[in-house]
Structure formats: structure tokens, C-alpha cells
PDB file of C-alpha atoms and ligand atoms in Angstrom:
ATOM      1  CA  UNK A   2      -3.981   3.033  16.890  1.00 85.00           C
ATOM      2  CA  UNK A   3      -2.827   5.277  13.741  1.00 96.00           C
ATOM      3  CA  UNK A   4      -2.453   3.874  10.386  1.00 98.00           C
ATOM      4  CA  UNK A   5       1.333   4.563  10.644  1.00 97.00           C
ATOM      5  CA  UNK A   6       1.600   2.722  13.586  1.00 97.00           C
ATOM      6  CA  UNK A   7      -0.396  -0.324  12.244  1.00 98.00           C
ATOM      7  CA  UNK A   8       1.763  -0.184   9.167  1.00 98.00           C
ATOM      8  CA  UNK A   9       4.945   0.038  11.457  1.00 98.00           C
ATOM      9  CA  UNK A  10       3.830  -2.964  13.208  1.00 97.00           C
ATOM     10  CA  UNK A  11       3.213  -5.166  10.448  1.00 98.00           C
ATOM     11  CA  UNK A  12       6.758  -3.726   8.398  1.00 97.00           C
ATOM     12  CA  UNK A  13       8.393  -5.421  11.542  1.00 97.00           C
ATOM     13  CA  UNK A  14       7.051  -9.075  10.716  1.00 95.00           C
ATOM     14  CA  UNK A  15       7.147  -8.974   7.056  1.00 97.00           C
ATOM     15  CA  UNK A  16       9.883  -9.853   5.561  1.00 97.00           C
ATOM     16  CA  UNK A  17      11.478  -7.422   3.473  1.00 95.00           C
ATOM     17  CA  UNK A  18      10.788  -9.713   0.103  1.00 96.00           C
ATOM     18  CA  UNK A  19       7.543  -9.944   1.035  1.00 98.00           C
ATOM     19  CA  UNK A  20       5.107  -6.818  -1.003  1.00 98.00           C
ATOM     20  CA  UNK A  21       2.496  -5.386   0.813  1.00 98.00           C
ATOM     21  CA  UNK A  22      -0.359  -3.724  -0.610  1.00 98.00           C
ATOM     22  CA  UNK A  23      -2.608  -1.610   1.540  1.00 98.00           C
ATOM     23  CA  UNK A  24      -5.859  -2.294   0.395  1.00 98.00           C
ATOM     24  CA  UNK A  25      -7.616   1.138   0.691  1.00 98.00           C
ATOM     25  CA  UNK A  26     -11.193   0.454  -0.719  1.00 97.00           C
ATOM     26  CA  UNK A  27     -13.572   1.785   1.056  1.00 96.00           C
ATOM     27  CA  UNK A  28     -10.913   4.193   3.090  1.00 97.00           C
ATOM     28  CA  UNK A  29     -10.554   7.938   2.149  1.00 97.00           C
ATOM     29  CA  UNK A  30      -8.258  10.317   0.580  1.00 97.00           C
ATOM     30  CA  UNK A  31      -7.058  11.227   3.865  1.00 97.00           C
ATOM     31  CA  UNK A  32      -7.011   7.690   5.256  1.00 98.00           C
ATOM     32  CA  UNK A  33      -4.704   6.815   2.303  1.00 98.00           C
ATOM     33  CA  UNK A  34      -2.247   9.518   2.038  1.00 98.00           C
ATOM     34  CA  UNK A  35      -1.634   8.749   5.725  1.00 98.00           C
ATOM     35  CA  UNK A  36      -0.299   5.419   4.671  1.00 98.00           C
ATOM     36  CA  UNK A  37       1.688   7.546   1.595  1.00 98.00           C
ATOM     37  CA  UNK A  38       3.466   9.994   4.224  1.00 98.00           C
ATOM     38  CA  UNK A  39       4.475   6.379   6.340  1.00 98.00           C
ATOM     39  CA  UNK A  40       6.010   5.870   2.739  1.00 98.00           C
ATOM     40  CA  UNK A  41       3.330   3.282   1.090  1.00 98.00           C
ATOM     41  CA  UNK A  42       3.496   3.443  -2.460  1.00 98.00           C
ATOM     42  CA  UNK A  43       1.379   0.082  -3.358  1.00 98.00           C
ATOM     43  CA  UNK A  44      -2.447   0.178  -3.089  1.00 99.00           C
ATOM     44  CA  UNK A  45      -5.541  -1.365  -3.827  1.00 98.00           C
ATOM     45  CA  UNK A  46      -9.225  -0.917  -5.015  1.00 98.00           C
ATOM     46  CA  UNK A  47     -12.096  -3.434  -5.700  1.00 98.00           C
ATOM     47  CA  UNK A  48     -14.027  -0.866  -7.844  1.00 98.00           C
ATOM     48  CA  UNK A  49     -13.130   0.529 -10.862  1.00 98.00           C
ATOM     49  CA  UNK A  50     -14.788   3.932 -10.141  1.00 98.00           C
ATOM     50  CA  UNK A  51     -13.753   4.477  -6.998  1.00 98.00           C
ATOM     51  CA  UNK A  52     -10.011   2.993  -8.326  1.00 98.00           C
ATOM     52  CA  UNK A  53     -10.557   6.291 -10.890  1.00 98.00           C
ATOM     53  CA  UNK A  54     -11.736   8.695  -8.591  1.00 98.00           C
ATOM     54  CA  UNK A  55      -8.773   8.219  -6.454  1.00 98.00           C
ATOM     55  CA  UNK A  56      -6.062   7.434  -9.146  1.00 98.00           C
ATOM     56  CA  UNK A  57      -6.882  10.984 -10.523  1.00 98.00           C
ATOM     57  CA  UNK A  58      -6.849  12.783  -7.232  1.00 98.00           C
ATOM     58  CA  UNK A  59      -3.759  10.860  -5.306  1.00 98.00           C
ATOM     59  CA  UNK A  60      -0.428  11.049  -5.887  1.00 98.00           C
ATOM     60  CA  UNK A  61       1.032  10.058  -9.393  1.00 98.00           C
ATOM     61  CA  UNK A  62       3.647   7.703  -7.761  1.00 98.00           C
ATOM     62  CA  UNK A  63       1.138   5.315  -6.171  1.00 98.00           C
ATOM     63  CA  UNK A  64       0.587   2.306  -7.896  1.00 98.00           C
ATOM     64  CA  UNK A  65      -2.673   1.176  -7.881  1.00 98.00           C
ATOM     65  CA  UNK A  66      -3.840  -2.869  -7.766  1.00 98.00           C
ATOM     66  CA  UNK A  67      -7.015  -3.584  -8.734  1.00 98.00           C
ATOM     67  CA  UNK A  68      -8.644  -6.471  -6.990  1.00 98.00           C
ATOM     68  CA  UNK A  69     -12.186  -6.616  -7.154  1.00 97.00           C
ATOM     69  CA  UNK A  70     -14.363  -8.695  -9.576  1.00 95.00           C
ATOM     70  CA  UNK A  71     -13.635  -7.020 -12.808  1.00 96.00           C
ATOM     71  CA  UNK A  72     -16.910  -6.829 -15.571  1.00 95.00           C
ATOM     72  CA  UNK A  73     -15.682  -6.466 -18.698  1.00 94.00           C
ATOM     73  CA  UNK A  74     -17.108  -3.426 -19.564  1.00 96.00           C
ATOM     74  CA  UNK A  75     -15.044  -1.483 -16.793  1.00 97.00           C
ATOM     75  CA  UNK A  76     -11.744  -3.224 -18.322  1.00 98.00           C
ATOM     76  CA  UNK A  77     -10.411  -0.176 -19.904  1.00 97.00           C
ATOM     77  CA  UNK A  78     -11.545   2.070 -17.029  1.00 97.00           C
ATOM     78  CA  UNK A  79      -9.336  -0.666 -14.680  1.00 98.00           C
ATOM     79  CA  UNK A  80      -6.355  -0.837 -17.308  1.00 98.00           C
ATOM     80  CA  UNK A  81      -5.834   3.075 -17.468  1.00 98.00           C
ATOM     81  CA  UNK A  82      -5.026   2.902 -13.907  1.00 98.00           C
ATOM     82  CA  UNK A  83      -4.092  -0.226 -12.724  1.00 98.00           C
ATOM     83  CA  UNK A  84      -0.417  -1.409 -12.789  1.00 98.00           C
ATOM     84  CA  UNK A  85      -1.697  -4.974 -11.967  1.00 98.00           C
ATOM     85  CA  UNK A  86      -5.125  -6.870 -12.091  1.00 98.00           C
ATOM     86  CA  UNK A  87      -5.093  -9.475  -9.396  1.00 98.00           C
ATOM     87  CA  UNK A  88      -8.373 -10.813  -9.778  1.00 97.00           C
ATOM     88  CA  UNK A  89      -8.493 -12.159 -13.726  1.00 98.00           C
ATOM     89  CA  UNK A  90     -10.543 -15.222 -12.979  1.00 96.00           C
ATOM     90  CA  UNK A  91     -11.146 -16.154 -17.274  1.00 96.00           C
ATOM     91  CA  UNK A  92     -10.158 -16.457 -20.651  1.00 96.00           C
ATOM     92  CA  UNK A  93     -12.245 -14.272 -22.045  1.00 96.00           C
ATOM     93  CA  UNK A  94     -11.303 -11.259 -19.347  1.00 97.00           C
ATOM     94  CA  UNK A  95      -7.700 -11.802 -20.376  1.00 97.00           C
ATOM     95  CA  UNK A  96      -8.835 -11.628 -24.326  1.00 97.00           C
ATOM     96  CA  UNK A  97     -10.772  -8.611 -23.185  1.00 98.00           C
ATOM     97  CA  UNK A  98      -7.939  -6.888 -21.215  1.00 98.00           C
ATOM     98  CA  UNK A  99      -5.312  -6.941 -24.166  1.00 98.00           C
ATOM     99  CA  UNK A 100      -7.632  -5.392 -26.265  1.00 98.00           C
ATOM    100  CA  UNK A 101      -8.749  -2.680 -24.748  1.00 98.00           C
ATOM    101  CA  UNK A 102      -5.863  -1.463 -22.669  1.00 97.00           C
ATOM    102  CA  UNK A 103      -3.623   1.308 -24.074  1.00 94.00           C
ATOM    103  CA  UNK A 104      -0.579   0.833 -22.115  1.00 96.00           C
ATOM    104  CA  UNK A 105       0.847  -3.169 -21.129  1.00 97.00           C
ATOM    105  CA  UNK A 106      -0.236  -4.314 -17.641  1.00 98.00           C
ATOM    106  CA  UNK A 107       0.510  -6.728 -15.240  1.00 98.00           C
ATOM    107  CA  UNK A 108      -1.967  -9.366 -14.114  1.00 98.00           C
ATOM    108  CA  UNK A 109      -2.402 -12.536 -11.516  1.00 98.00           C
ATOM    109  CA  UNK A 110      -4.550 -15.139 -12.346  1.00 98.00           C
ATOM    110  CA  UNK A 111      -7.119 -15.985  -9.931  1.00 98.00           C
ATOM    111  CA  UNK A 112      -6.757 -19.047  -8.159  1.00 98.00           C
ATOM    112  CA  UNK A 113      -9.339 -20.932  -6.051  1.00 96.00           C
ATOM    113  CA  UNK A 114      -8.206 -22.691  -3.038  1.00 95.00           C
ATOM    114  CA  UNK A 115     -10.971 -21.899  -0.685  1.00 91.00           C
ATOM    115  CA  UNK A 116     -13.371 -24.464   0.522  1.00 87.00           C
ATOM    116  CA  UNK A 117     -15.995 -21.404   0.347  1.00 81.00           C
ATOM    117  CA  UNK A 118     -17.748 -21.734  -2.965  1.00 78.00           C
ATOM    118  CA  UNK A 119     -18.429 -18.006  -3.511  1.00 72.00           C
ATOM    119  CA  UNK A 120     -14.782 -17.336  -3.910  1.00 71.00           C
ATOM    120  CA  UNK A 121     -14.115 -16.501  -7.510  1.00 85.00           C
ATOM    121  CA  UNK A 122     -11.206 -18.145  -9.470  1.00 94.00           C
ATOM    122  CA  UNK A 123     -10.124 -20.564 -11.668  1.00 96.00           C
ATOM    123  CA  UNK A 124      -9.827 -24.015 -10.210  1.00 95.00           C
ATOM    124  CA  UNK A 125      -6.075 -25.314 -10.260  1.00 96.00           C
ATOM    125  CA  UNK A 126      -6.835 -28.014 -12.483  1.00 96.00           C
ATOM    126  CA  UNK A 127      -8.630 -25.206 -14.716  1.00 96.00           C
ATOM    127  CA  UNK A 128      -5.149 -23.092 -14.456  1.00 97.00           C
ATOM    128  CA  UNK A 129      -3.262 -26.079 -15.603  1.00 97.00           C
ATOM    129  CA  UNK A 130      -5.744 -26.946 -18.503  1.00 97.00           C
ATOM    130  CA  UNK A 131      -6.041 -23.094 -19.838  1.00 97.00           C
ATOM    131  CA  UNK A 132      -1.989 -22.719 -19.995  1.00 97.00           C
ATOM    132  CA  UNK A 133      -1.837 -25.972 -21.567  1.00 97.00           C
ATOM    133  CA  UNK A 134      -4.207 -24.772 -24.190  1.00 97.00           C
ATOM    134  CA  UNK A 135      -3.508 -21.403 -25.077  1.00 94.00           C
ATOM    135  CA  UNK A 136      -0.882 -19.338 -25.985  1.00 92.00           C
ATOM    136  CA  UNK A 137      -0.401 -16.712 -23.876  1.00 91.00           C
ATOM    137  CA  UNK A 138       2.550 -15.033 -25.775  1.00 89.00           C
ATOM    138  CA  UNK A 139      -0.172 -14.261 -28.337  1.00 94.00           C
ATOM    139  CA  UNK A 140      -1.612 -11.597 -25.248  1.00 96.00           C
ATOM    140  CA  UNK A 141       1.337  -8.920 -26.397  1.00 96.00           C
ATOM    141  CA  UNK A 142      -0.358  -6.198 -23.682  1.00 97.00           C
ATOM    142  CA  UNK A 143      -0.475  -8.426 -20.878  1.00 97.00           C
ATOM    143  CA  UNK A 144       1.878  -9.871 -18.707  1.00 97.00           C
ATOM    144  CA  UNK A 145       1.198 -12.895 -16.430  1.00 97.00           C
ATOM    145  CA  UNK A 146       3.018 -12.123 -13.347  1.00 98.00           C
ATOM    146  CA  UNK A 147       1.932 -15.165 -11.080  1.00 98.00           C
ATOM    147  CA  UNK A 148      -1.455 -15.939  -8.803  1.00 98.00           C
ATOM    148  CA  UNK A 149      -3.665 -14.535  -6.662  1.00 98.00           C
ATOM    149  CA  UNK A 150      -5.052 -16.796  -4.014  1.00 98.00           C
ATOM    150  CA  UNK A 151      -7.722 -16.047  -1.060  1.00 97.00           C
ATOM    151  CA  UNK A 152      -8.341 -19.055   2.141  1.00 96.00           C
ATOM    152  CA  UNK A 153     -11.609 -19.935   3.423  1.00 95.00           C
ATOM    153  CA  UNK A 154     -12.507 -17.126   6.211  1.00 94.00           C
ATOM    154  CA  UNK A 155     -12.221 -19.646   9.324  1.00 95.00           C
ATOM    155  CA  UNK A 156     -10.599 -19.876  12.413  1.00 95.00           C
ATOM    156  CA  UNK A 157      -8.846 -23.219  11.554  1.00 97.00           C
ATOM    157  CA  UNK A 158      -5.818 -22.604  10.819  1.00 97.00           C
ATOM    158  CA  UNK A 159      -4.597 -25.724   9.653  1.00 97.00           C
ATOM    159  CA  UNK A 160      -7.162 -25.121   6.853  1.00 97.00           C
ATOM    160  CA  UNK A 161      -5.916 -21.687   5.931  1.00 98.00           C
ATOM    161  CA  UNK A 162      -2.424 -22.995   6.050  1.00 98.00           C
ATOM    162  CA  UNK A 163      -3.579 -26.560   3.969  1.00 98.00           C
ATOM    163  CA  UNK A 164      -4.886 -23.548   1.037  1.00 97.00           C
ATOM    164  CA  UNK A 165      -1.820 -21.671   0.726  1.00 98.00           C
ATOM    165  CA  UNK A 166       0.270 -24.642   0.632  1.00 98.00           C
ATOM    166  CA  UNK A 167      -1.706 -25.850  -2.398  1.00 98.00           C
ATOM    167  CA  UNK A 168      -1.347 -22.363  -3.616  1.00 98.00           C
ATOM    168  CA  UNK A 169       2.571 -22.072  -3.472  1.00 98.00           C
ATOM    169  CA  UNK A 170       2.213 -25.877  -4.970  1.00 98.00           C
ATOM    170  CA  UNK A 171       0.153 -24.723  -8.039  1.00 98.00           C
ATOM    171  CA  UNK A 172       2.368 -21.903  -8.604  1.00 98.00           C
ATOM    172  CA  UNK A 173       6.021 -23.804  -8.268  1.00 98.00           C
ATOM    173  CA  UNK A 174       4.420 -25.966 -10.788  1.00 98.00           C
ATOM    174  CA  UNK A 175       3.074 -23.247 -13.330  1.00 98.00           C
ATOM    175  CA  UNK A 176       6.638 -21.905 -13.589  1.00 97.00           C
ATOM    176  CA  UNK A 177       8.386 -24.730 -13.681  1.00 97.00           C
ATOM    177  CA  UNK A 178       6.084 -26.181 -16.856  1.00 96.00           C
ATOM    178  CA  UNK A 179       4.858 -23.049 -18.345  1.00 96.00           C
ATOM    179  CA  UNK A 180       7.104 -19.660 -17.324  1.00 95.00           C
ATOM    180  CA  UNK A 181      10.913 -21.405 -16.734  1.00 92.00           C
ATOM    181  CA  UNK A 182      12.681 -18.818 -18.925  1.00 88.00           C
ATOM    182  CA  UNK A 183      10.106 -16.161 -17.954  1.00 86.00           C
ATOM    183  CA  UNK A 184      11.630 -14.145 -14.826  1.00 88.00           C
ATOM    184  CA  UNK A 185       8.627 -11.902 -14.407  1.00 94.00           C
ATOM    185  CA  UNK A 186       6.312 -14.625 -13.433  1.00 97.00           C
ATOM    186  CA  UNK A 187       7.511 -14.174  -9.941  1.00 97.00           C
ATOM    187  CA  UNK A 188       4.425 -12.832  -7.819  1.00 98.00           C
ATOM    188  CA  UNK A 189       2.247 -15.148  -5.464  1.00 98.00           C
ATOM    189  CA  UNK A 190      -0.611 -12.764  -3.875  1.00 98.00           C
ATOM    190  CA  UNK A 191      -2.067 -14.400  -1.023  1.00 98.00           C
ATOM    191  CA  UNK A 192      -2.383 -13.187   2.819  1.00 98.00           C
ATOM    192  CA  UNK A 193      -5.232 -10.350   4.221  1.00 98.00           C
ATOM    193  CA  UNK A 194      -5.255  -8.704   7.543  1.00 98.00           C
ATOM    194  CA  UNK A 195      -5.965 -12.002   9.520  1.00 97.00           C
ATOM    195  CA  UNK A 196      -4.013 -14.631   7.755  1.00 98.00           C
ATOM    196  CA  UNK A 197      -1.205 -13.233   6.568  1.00 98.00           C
ATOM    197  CA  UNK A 198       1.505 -14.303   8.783  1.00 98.00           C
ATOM    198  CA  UNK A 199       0.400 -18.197   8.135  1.00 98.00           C
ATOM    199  CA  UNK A 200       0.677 -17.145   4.196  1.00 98.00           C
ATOM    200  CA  UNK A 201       3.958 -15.682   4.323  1.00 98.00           C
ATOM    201  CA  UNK A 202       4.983 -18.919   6.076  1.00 98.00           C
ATOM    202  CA  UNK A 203       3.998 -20.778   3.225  1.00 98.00           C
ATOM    203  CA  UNK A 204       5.465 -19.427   0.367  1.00 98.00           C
ATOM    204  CA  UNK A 205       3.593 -15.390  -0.140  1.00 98.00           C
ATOM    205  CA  UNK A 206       5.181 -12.647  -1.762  1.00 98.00           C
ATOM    206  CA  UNK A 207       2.714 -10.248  -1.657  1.00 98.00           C
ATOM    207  CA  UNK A 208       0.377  -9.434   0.754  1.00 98.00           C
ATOM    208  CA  UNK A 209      -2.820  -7.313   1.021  1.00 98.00           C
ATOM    209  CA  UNK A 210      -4.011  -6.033   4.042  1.00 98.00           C
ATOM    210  CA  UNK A 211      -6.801  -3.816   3.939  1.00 98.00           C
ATOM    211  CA  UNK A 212      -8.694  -3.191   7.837  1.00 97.00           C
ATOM    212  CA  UNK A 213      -5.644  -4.075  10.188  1.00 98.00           C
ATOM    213  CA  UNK A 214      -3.977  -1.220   8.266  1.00 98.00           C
ATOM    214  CA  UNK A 215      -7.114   1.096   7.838  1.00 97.00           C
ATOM    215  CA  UNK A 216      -9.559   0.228  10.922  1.00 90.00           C
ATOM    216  CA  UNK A 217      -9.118   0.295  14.602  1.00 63.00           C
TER     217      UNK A 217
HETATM  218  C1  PLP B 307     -10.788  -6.593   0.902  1.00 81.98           C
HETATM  219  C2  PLP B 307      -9.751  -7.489   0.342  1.00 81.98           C
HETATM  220  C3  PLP B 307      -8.519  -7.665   0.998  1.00 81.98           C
HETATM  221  C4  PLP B 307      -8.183  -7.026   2.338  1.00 81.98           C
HETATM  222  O1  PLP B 307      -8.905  -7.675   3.360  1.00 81.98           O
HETATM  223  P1  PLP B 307      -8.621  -7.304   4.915  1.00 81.98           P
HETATM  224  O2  PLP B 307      -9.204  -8.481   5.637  1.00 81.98           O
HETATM  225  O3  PLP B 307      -9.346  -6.033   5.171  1.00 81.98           O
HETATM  226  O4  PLP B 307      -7.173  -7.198   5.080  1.00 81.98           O
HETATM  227  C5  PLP B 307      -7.572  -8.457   0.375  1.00 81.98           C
HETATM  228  N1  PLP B 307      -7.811  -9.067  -0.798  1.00 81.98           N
HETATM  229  C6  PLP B 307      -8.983  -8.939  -1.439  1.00 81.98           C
HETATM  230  C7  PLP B 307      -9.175  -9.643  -2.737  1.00 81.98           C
HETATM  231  C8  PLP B 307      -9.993  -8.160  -0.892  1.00 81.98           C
HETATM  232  O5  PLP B 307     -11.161  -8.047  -1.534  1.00 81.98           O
END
């Protein structure tokens, strides 16, 4: 099937509130602007050089997500062409971030939900402590739009669907303590190619689907 048709298809079961990013690492040029002409605007990279490579070659009206584990010494590399960091998984990337980056940008704070221990991410008990302990208004280039959240890569769904239930739990509680008069913090990223549906169910905003957009 065509990447316009897979998009098609999965524009007809998303809700229209829901975002979707089309996660194009890996994919080329030509895979992506395929997804551009079906009118895609949002994508996403895991690498910063590859994120640059493209960002400088593609069409100035993308916007570009960045959503791979992000060293510190690629920050500024990430913030020149990201509109939003998904993956900020510490304190000290979020201290690095605001100083380096010449324009403001959005982020998500990492969450981890997965049973999987190699997922990255701040615990949500870590999430609650850090906002209870910092000031984040003191970050002026940043702005904390919400969370990002990945489930455990299983066929049980009851245990995807148990992950982004505790994910849409963590982040009705965030705003409600720590973002009630801030209107921006509005963006839960959780759902991938095959569990999307069950996070949209459950509370997603924003979805990124990388192969069932890109890969036969
Ligand atoms: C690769 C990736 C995706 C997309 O995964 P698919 O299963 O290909 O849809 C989404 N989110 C993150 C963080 C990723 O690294």
C-alpha cells in the first residue's frame, strides 16, 4: 500500500483532536514528501543529524519533532530545528536546552510507564517530585507542553491499555497541581503504529506513527 493510502486510512480513525506525527526516521526525502503532498505537515526524527540533514533540505513549513534520546551536546543542533522535544527525560537536559537554544521551544517530559526497563523517562513519582521542586518559570526558552509516554511492546493489551491509563492519570494530575492557569500544557504524546487506537481510547492527543505510515 502507498504512504497516502496508509495515512488515509489511519485519518479515518483518528479523531480530528487527535495530532499525528509521522515519524520519518529512517525514511527518505522522497518517502517523506509523499506524506507532505497527502498534506502532513508534523514529523519526526530520533537523530539530531539526520533531523538537520532533512530540516535543511525539506520544506520550510514542516515542523519537525524530535524524539530520540537527546545528548546534550547535540541540544543546540536539536533546538535550531525542532519545534518540540518529546523525549526530555532530566533536569539537567532541560537546564541545558534553555541555554543553548536561540529561539523558545516546546518540550514533553518523558514519562515512564512501561514495564520494560530500557525505556527512558522519568518515573511519575520523579515527575511529581521535580515540579514540586523547581521552578520551571525560571526556564524563560522553554515551554512545558505536557508528556510523552511509550507502553511495554507486548501483545497484552490490557497492559498497554493499564500504561496509558496511568499516563492520562499522571498528566490530569500535573495540570491540575502544577499548570491550572497554564493553557499550553495541553499535549499528551503517547500511541505508535501498533497501539495507537488503545491510546487514543485512553486519553492521547498526539500520536506518532512511524512504519504503518512508512513500511509495507
Ligand atoms: C520509532 C518511534 C515511534 C514510531 O514507532 P512505529 O512503531 O514505527 O510507529 C514513535 N515514538 C518513538 C519515541 C519512536 O522512537
Amino acid at each position: 500500500m502507498s504512504i497516502s493510502e496508509n495515512i488515509r486510512q489511519i485519518r479515518q480513525t483518528l479523531p480530528t483532536a487527535v495530532r499525528l506525527i509521522c515519524v520519518s526516521k529512517y525514511h527518505t526525502a522522497e518517502d517523506i514528501m509523499e506524506a507532505y503532498e497527502a498534506g502532513e505537515r508534523d514529523f519526526a526524527e530520533s537523530r539530531a543529524q539526520e533531523l538537520e540533514v532533512k530540516a535543511t533540505t525539506l520544506p520550510q513549513d514542516i515542523h519537525w519533532h524530535f524524539i530520540g534520546h537527546l545528548q546534550r551536546n547535540k541540544a543546540k543542533t536539536v533546538c535550531r530545528y525542532a519545534d518540540m522535544i518529546q523525549s526530555v527525560d532530566s533536569l539537567r537536559l532541560m537546564e541545558t536546552i534553555n541555554a543553548v537554544t536561540d529561539k523558545p521551544v516546546d518540550i514533553l517530559l518523558e514519562v515512564h510507564v512501561a514495564k520494560e526497563t530500557s525505556k527512558t523517562g522519568f518515573s511519575p513519582d520523579e515527575l511529581v517530585e521535580l515540579l514540586s521542586s523547581t521552578d520551571v518559570s525560571r526556564f524563560d526558552k522553554i515551554r512545558i507542553r505536557g508528556l510523552m509516554a511509550m507502553a511495554t511492546r507486548t501483545d497484552d493489551e490490557q497492559e498497554i491499555r493499564q500504561e496509558f491509563r496511568t499516563a492520562r492519570q499522571l498528566f490530569d494530575l500535573l495540570k491540575s497541581r502544577f499548570f491550572t492557569s497554564d493553557a499550553g500544557f495541553d499535549t499528551l504524546s503517547m500511541g505508535m503504529s501498533d497501539d495507537y487506537s488503545v491510546a487514543v481510547e485512553e486519553g492521547s492527543t498526539m500520536v506518532r506513527i512511524g512504519s504503518r505510515i512508512f513500511s509495507e
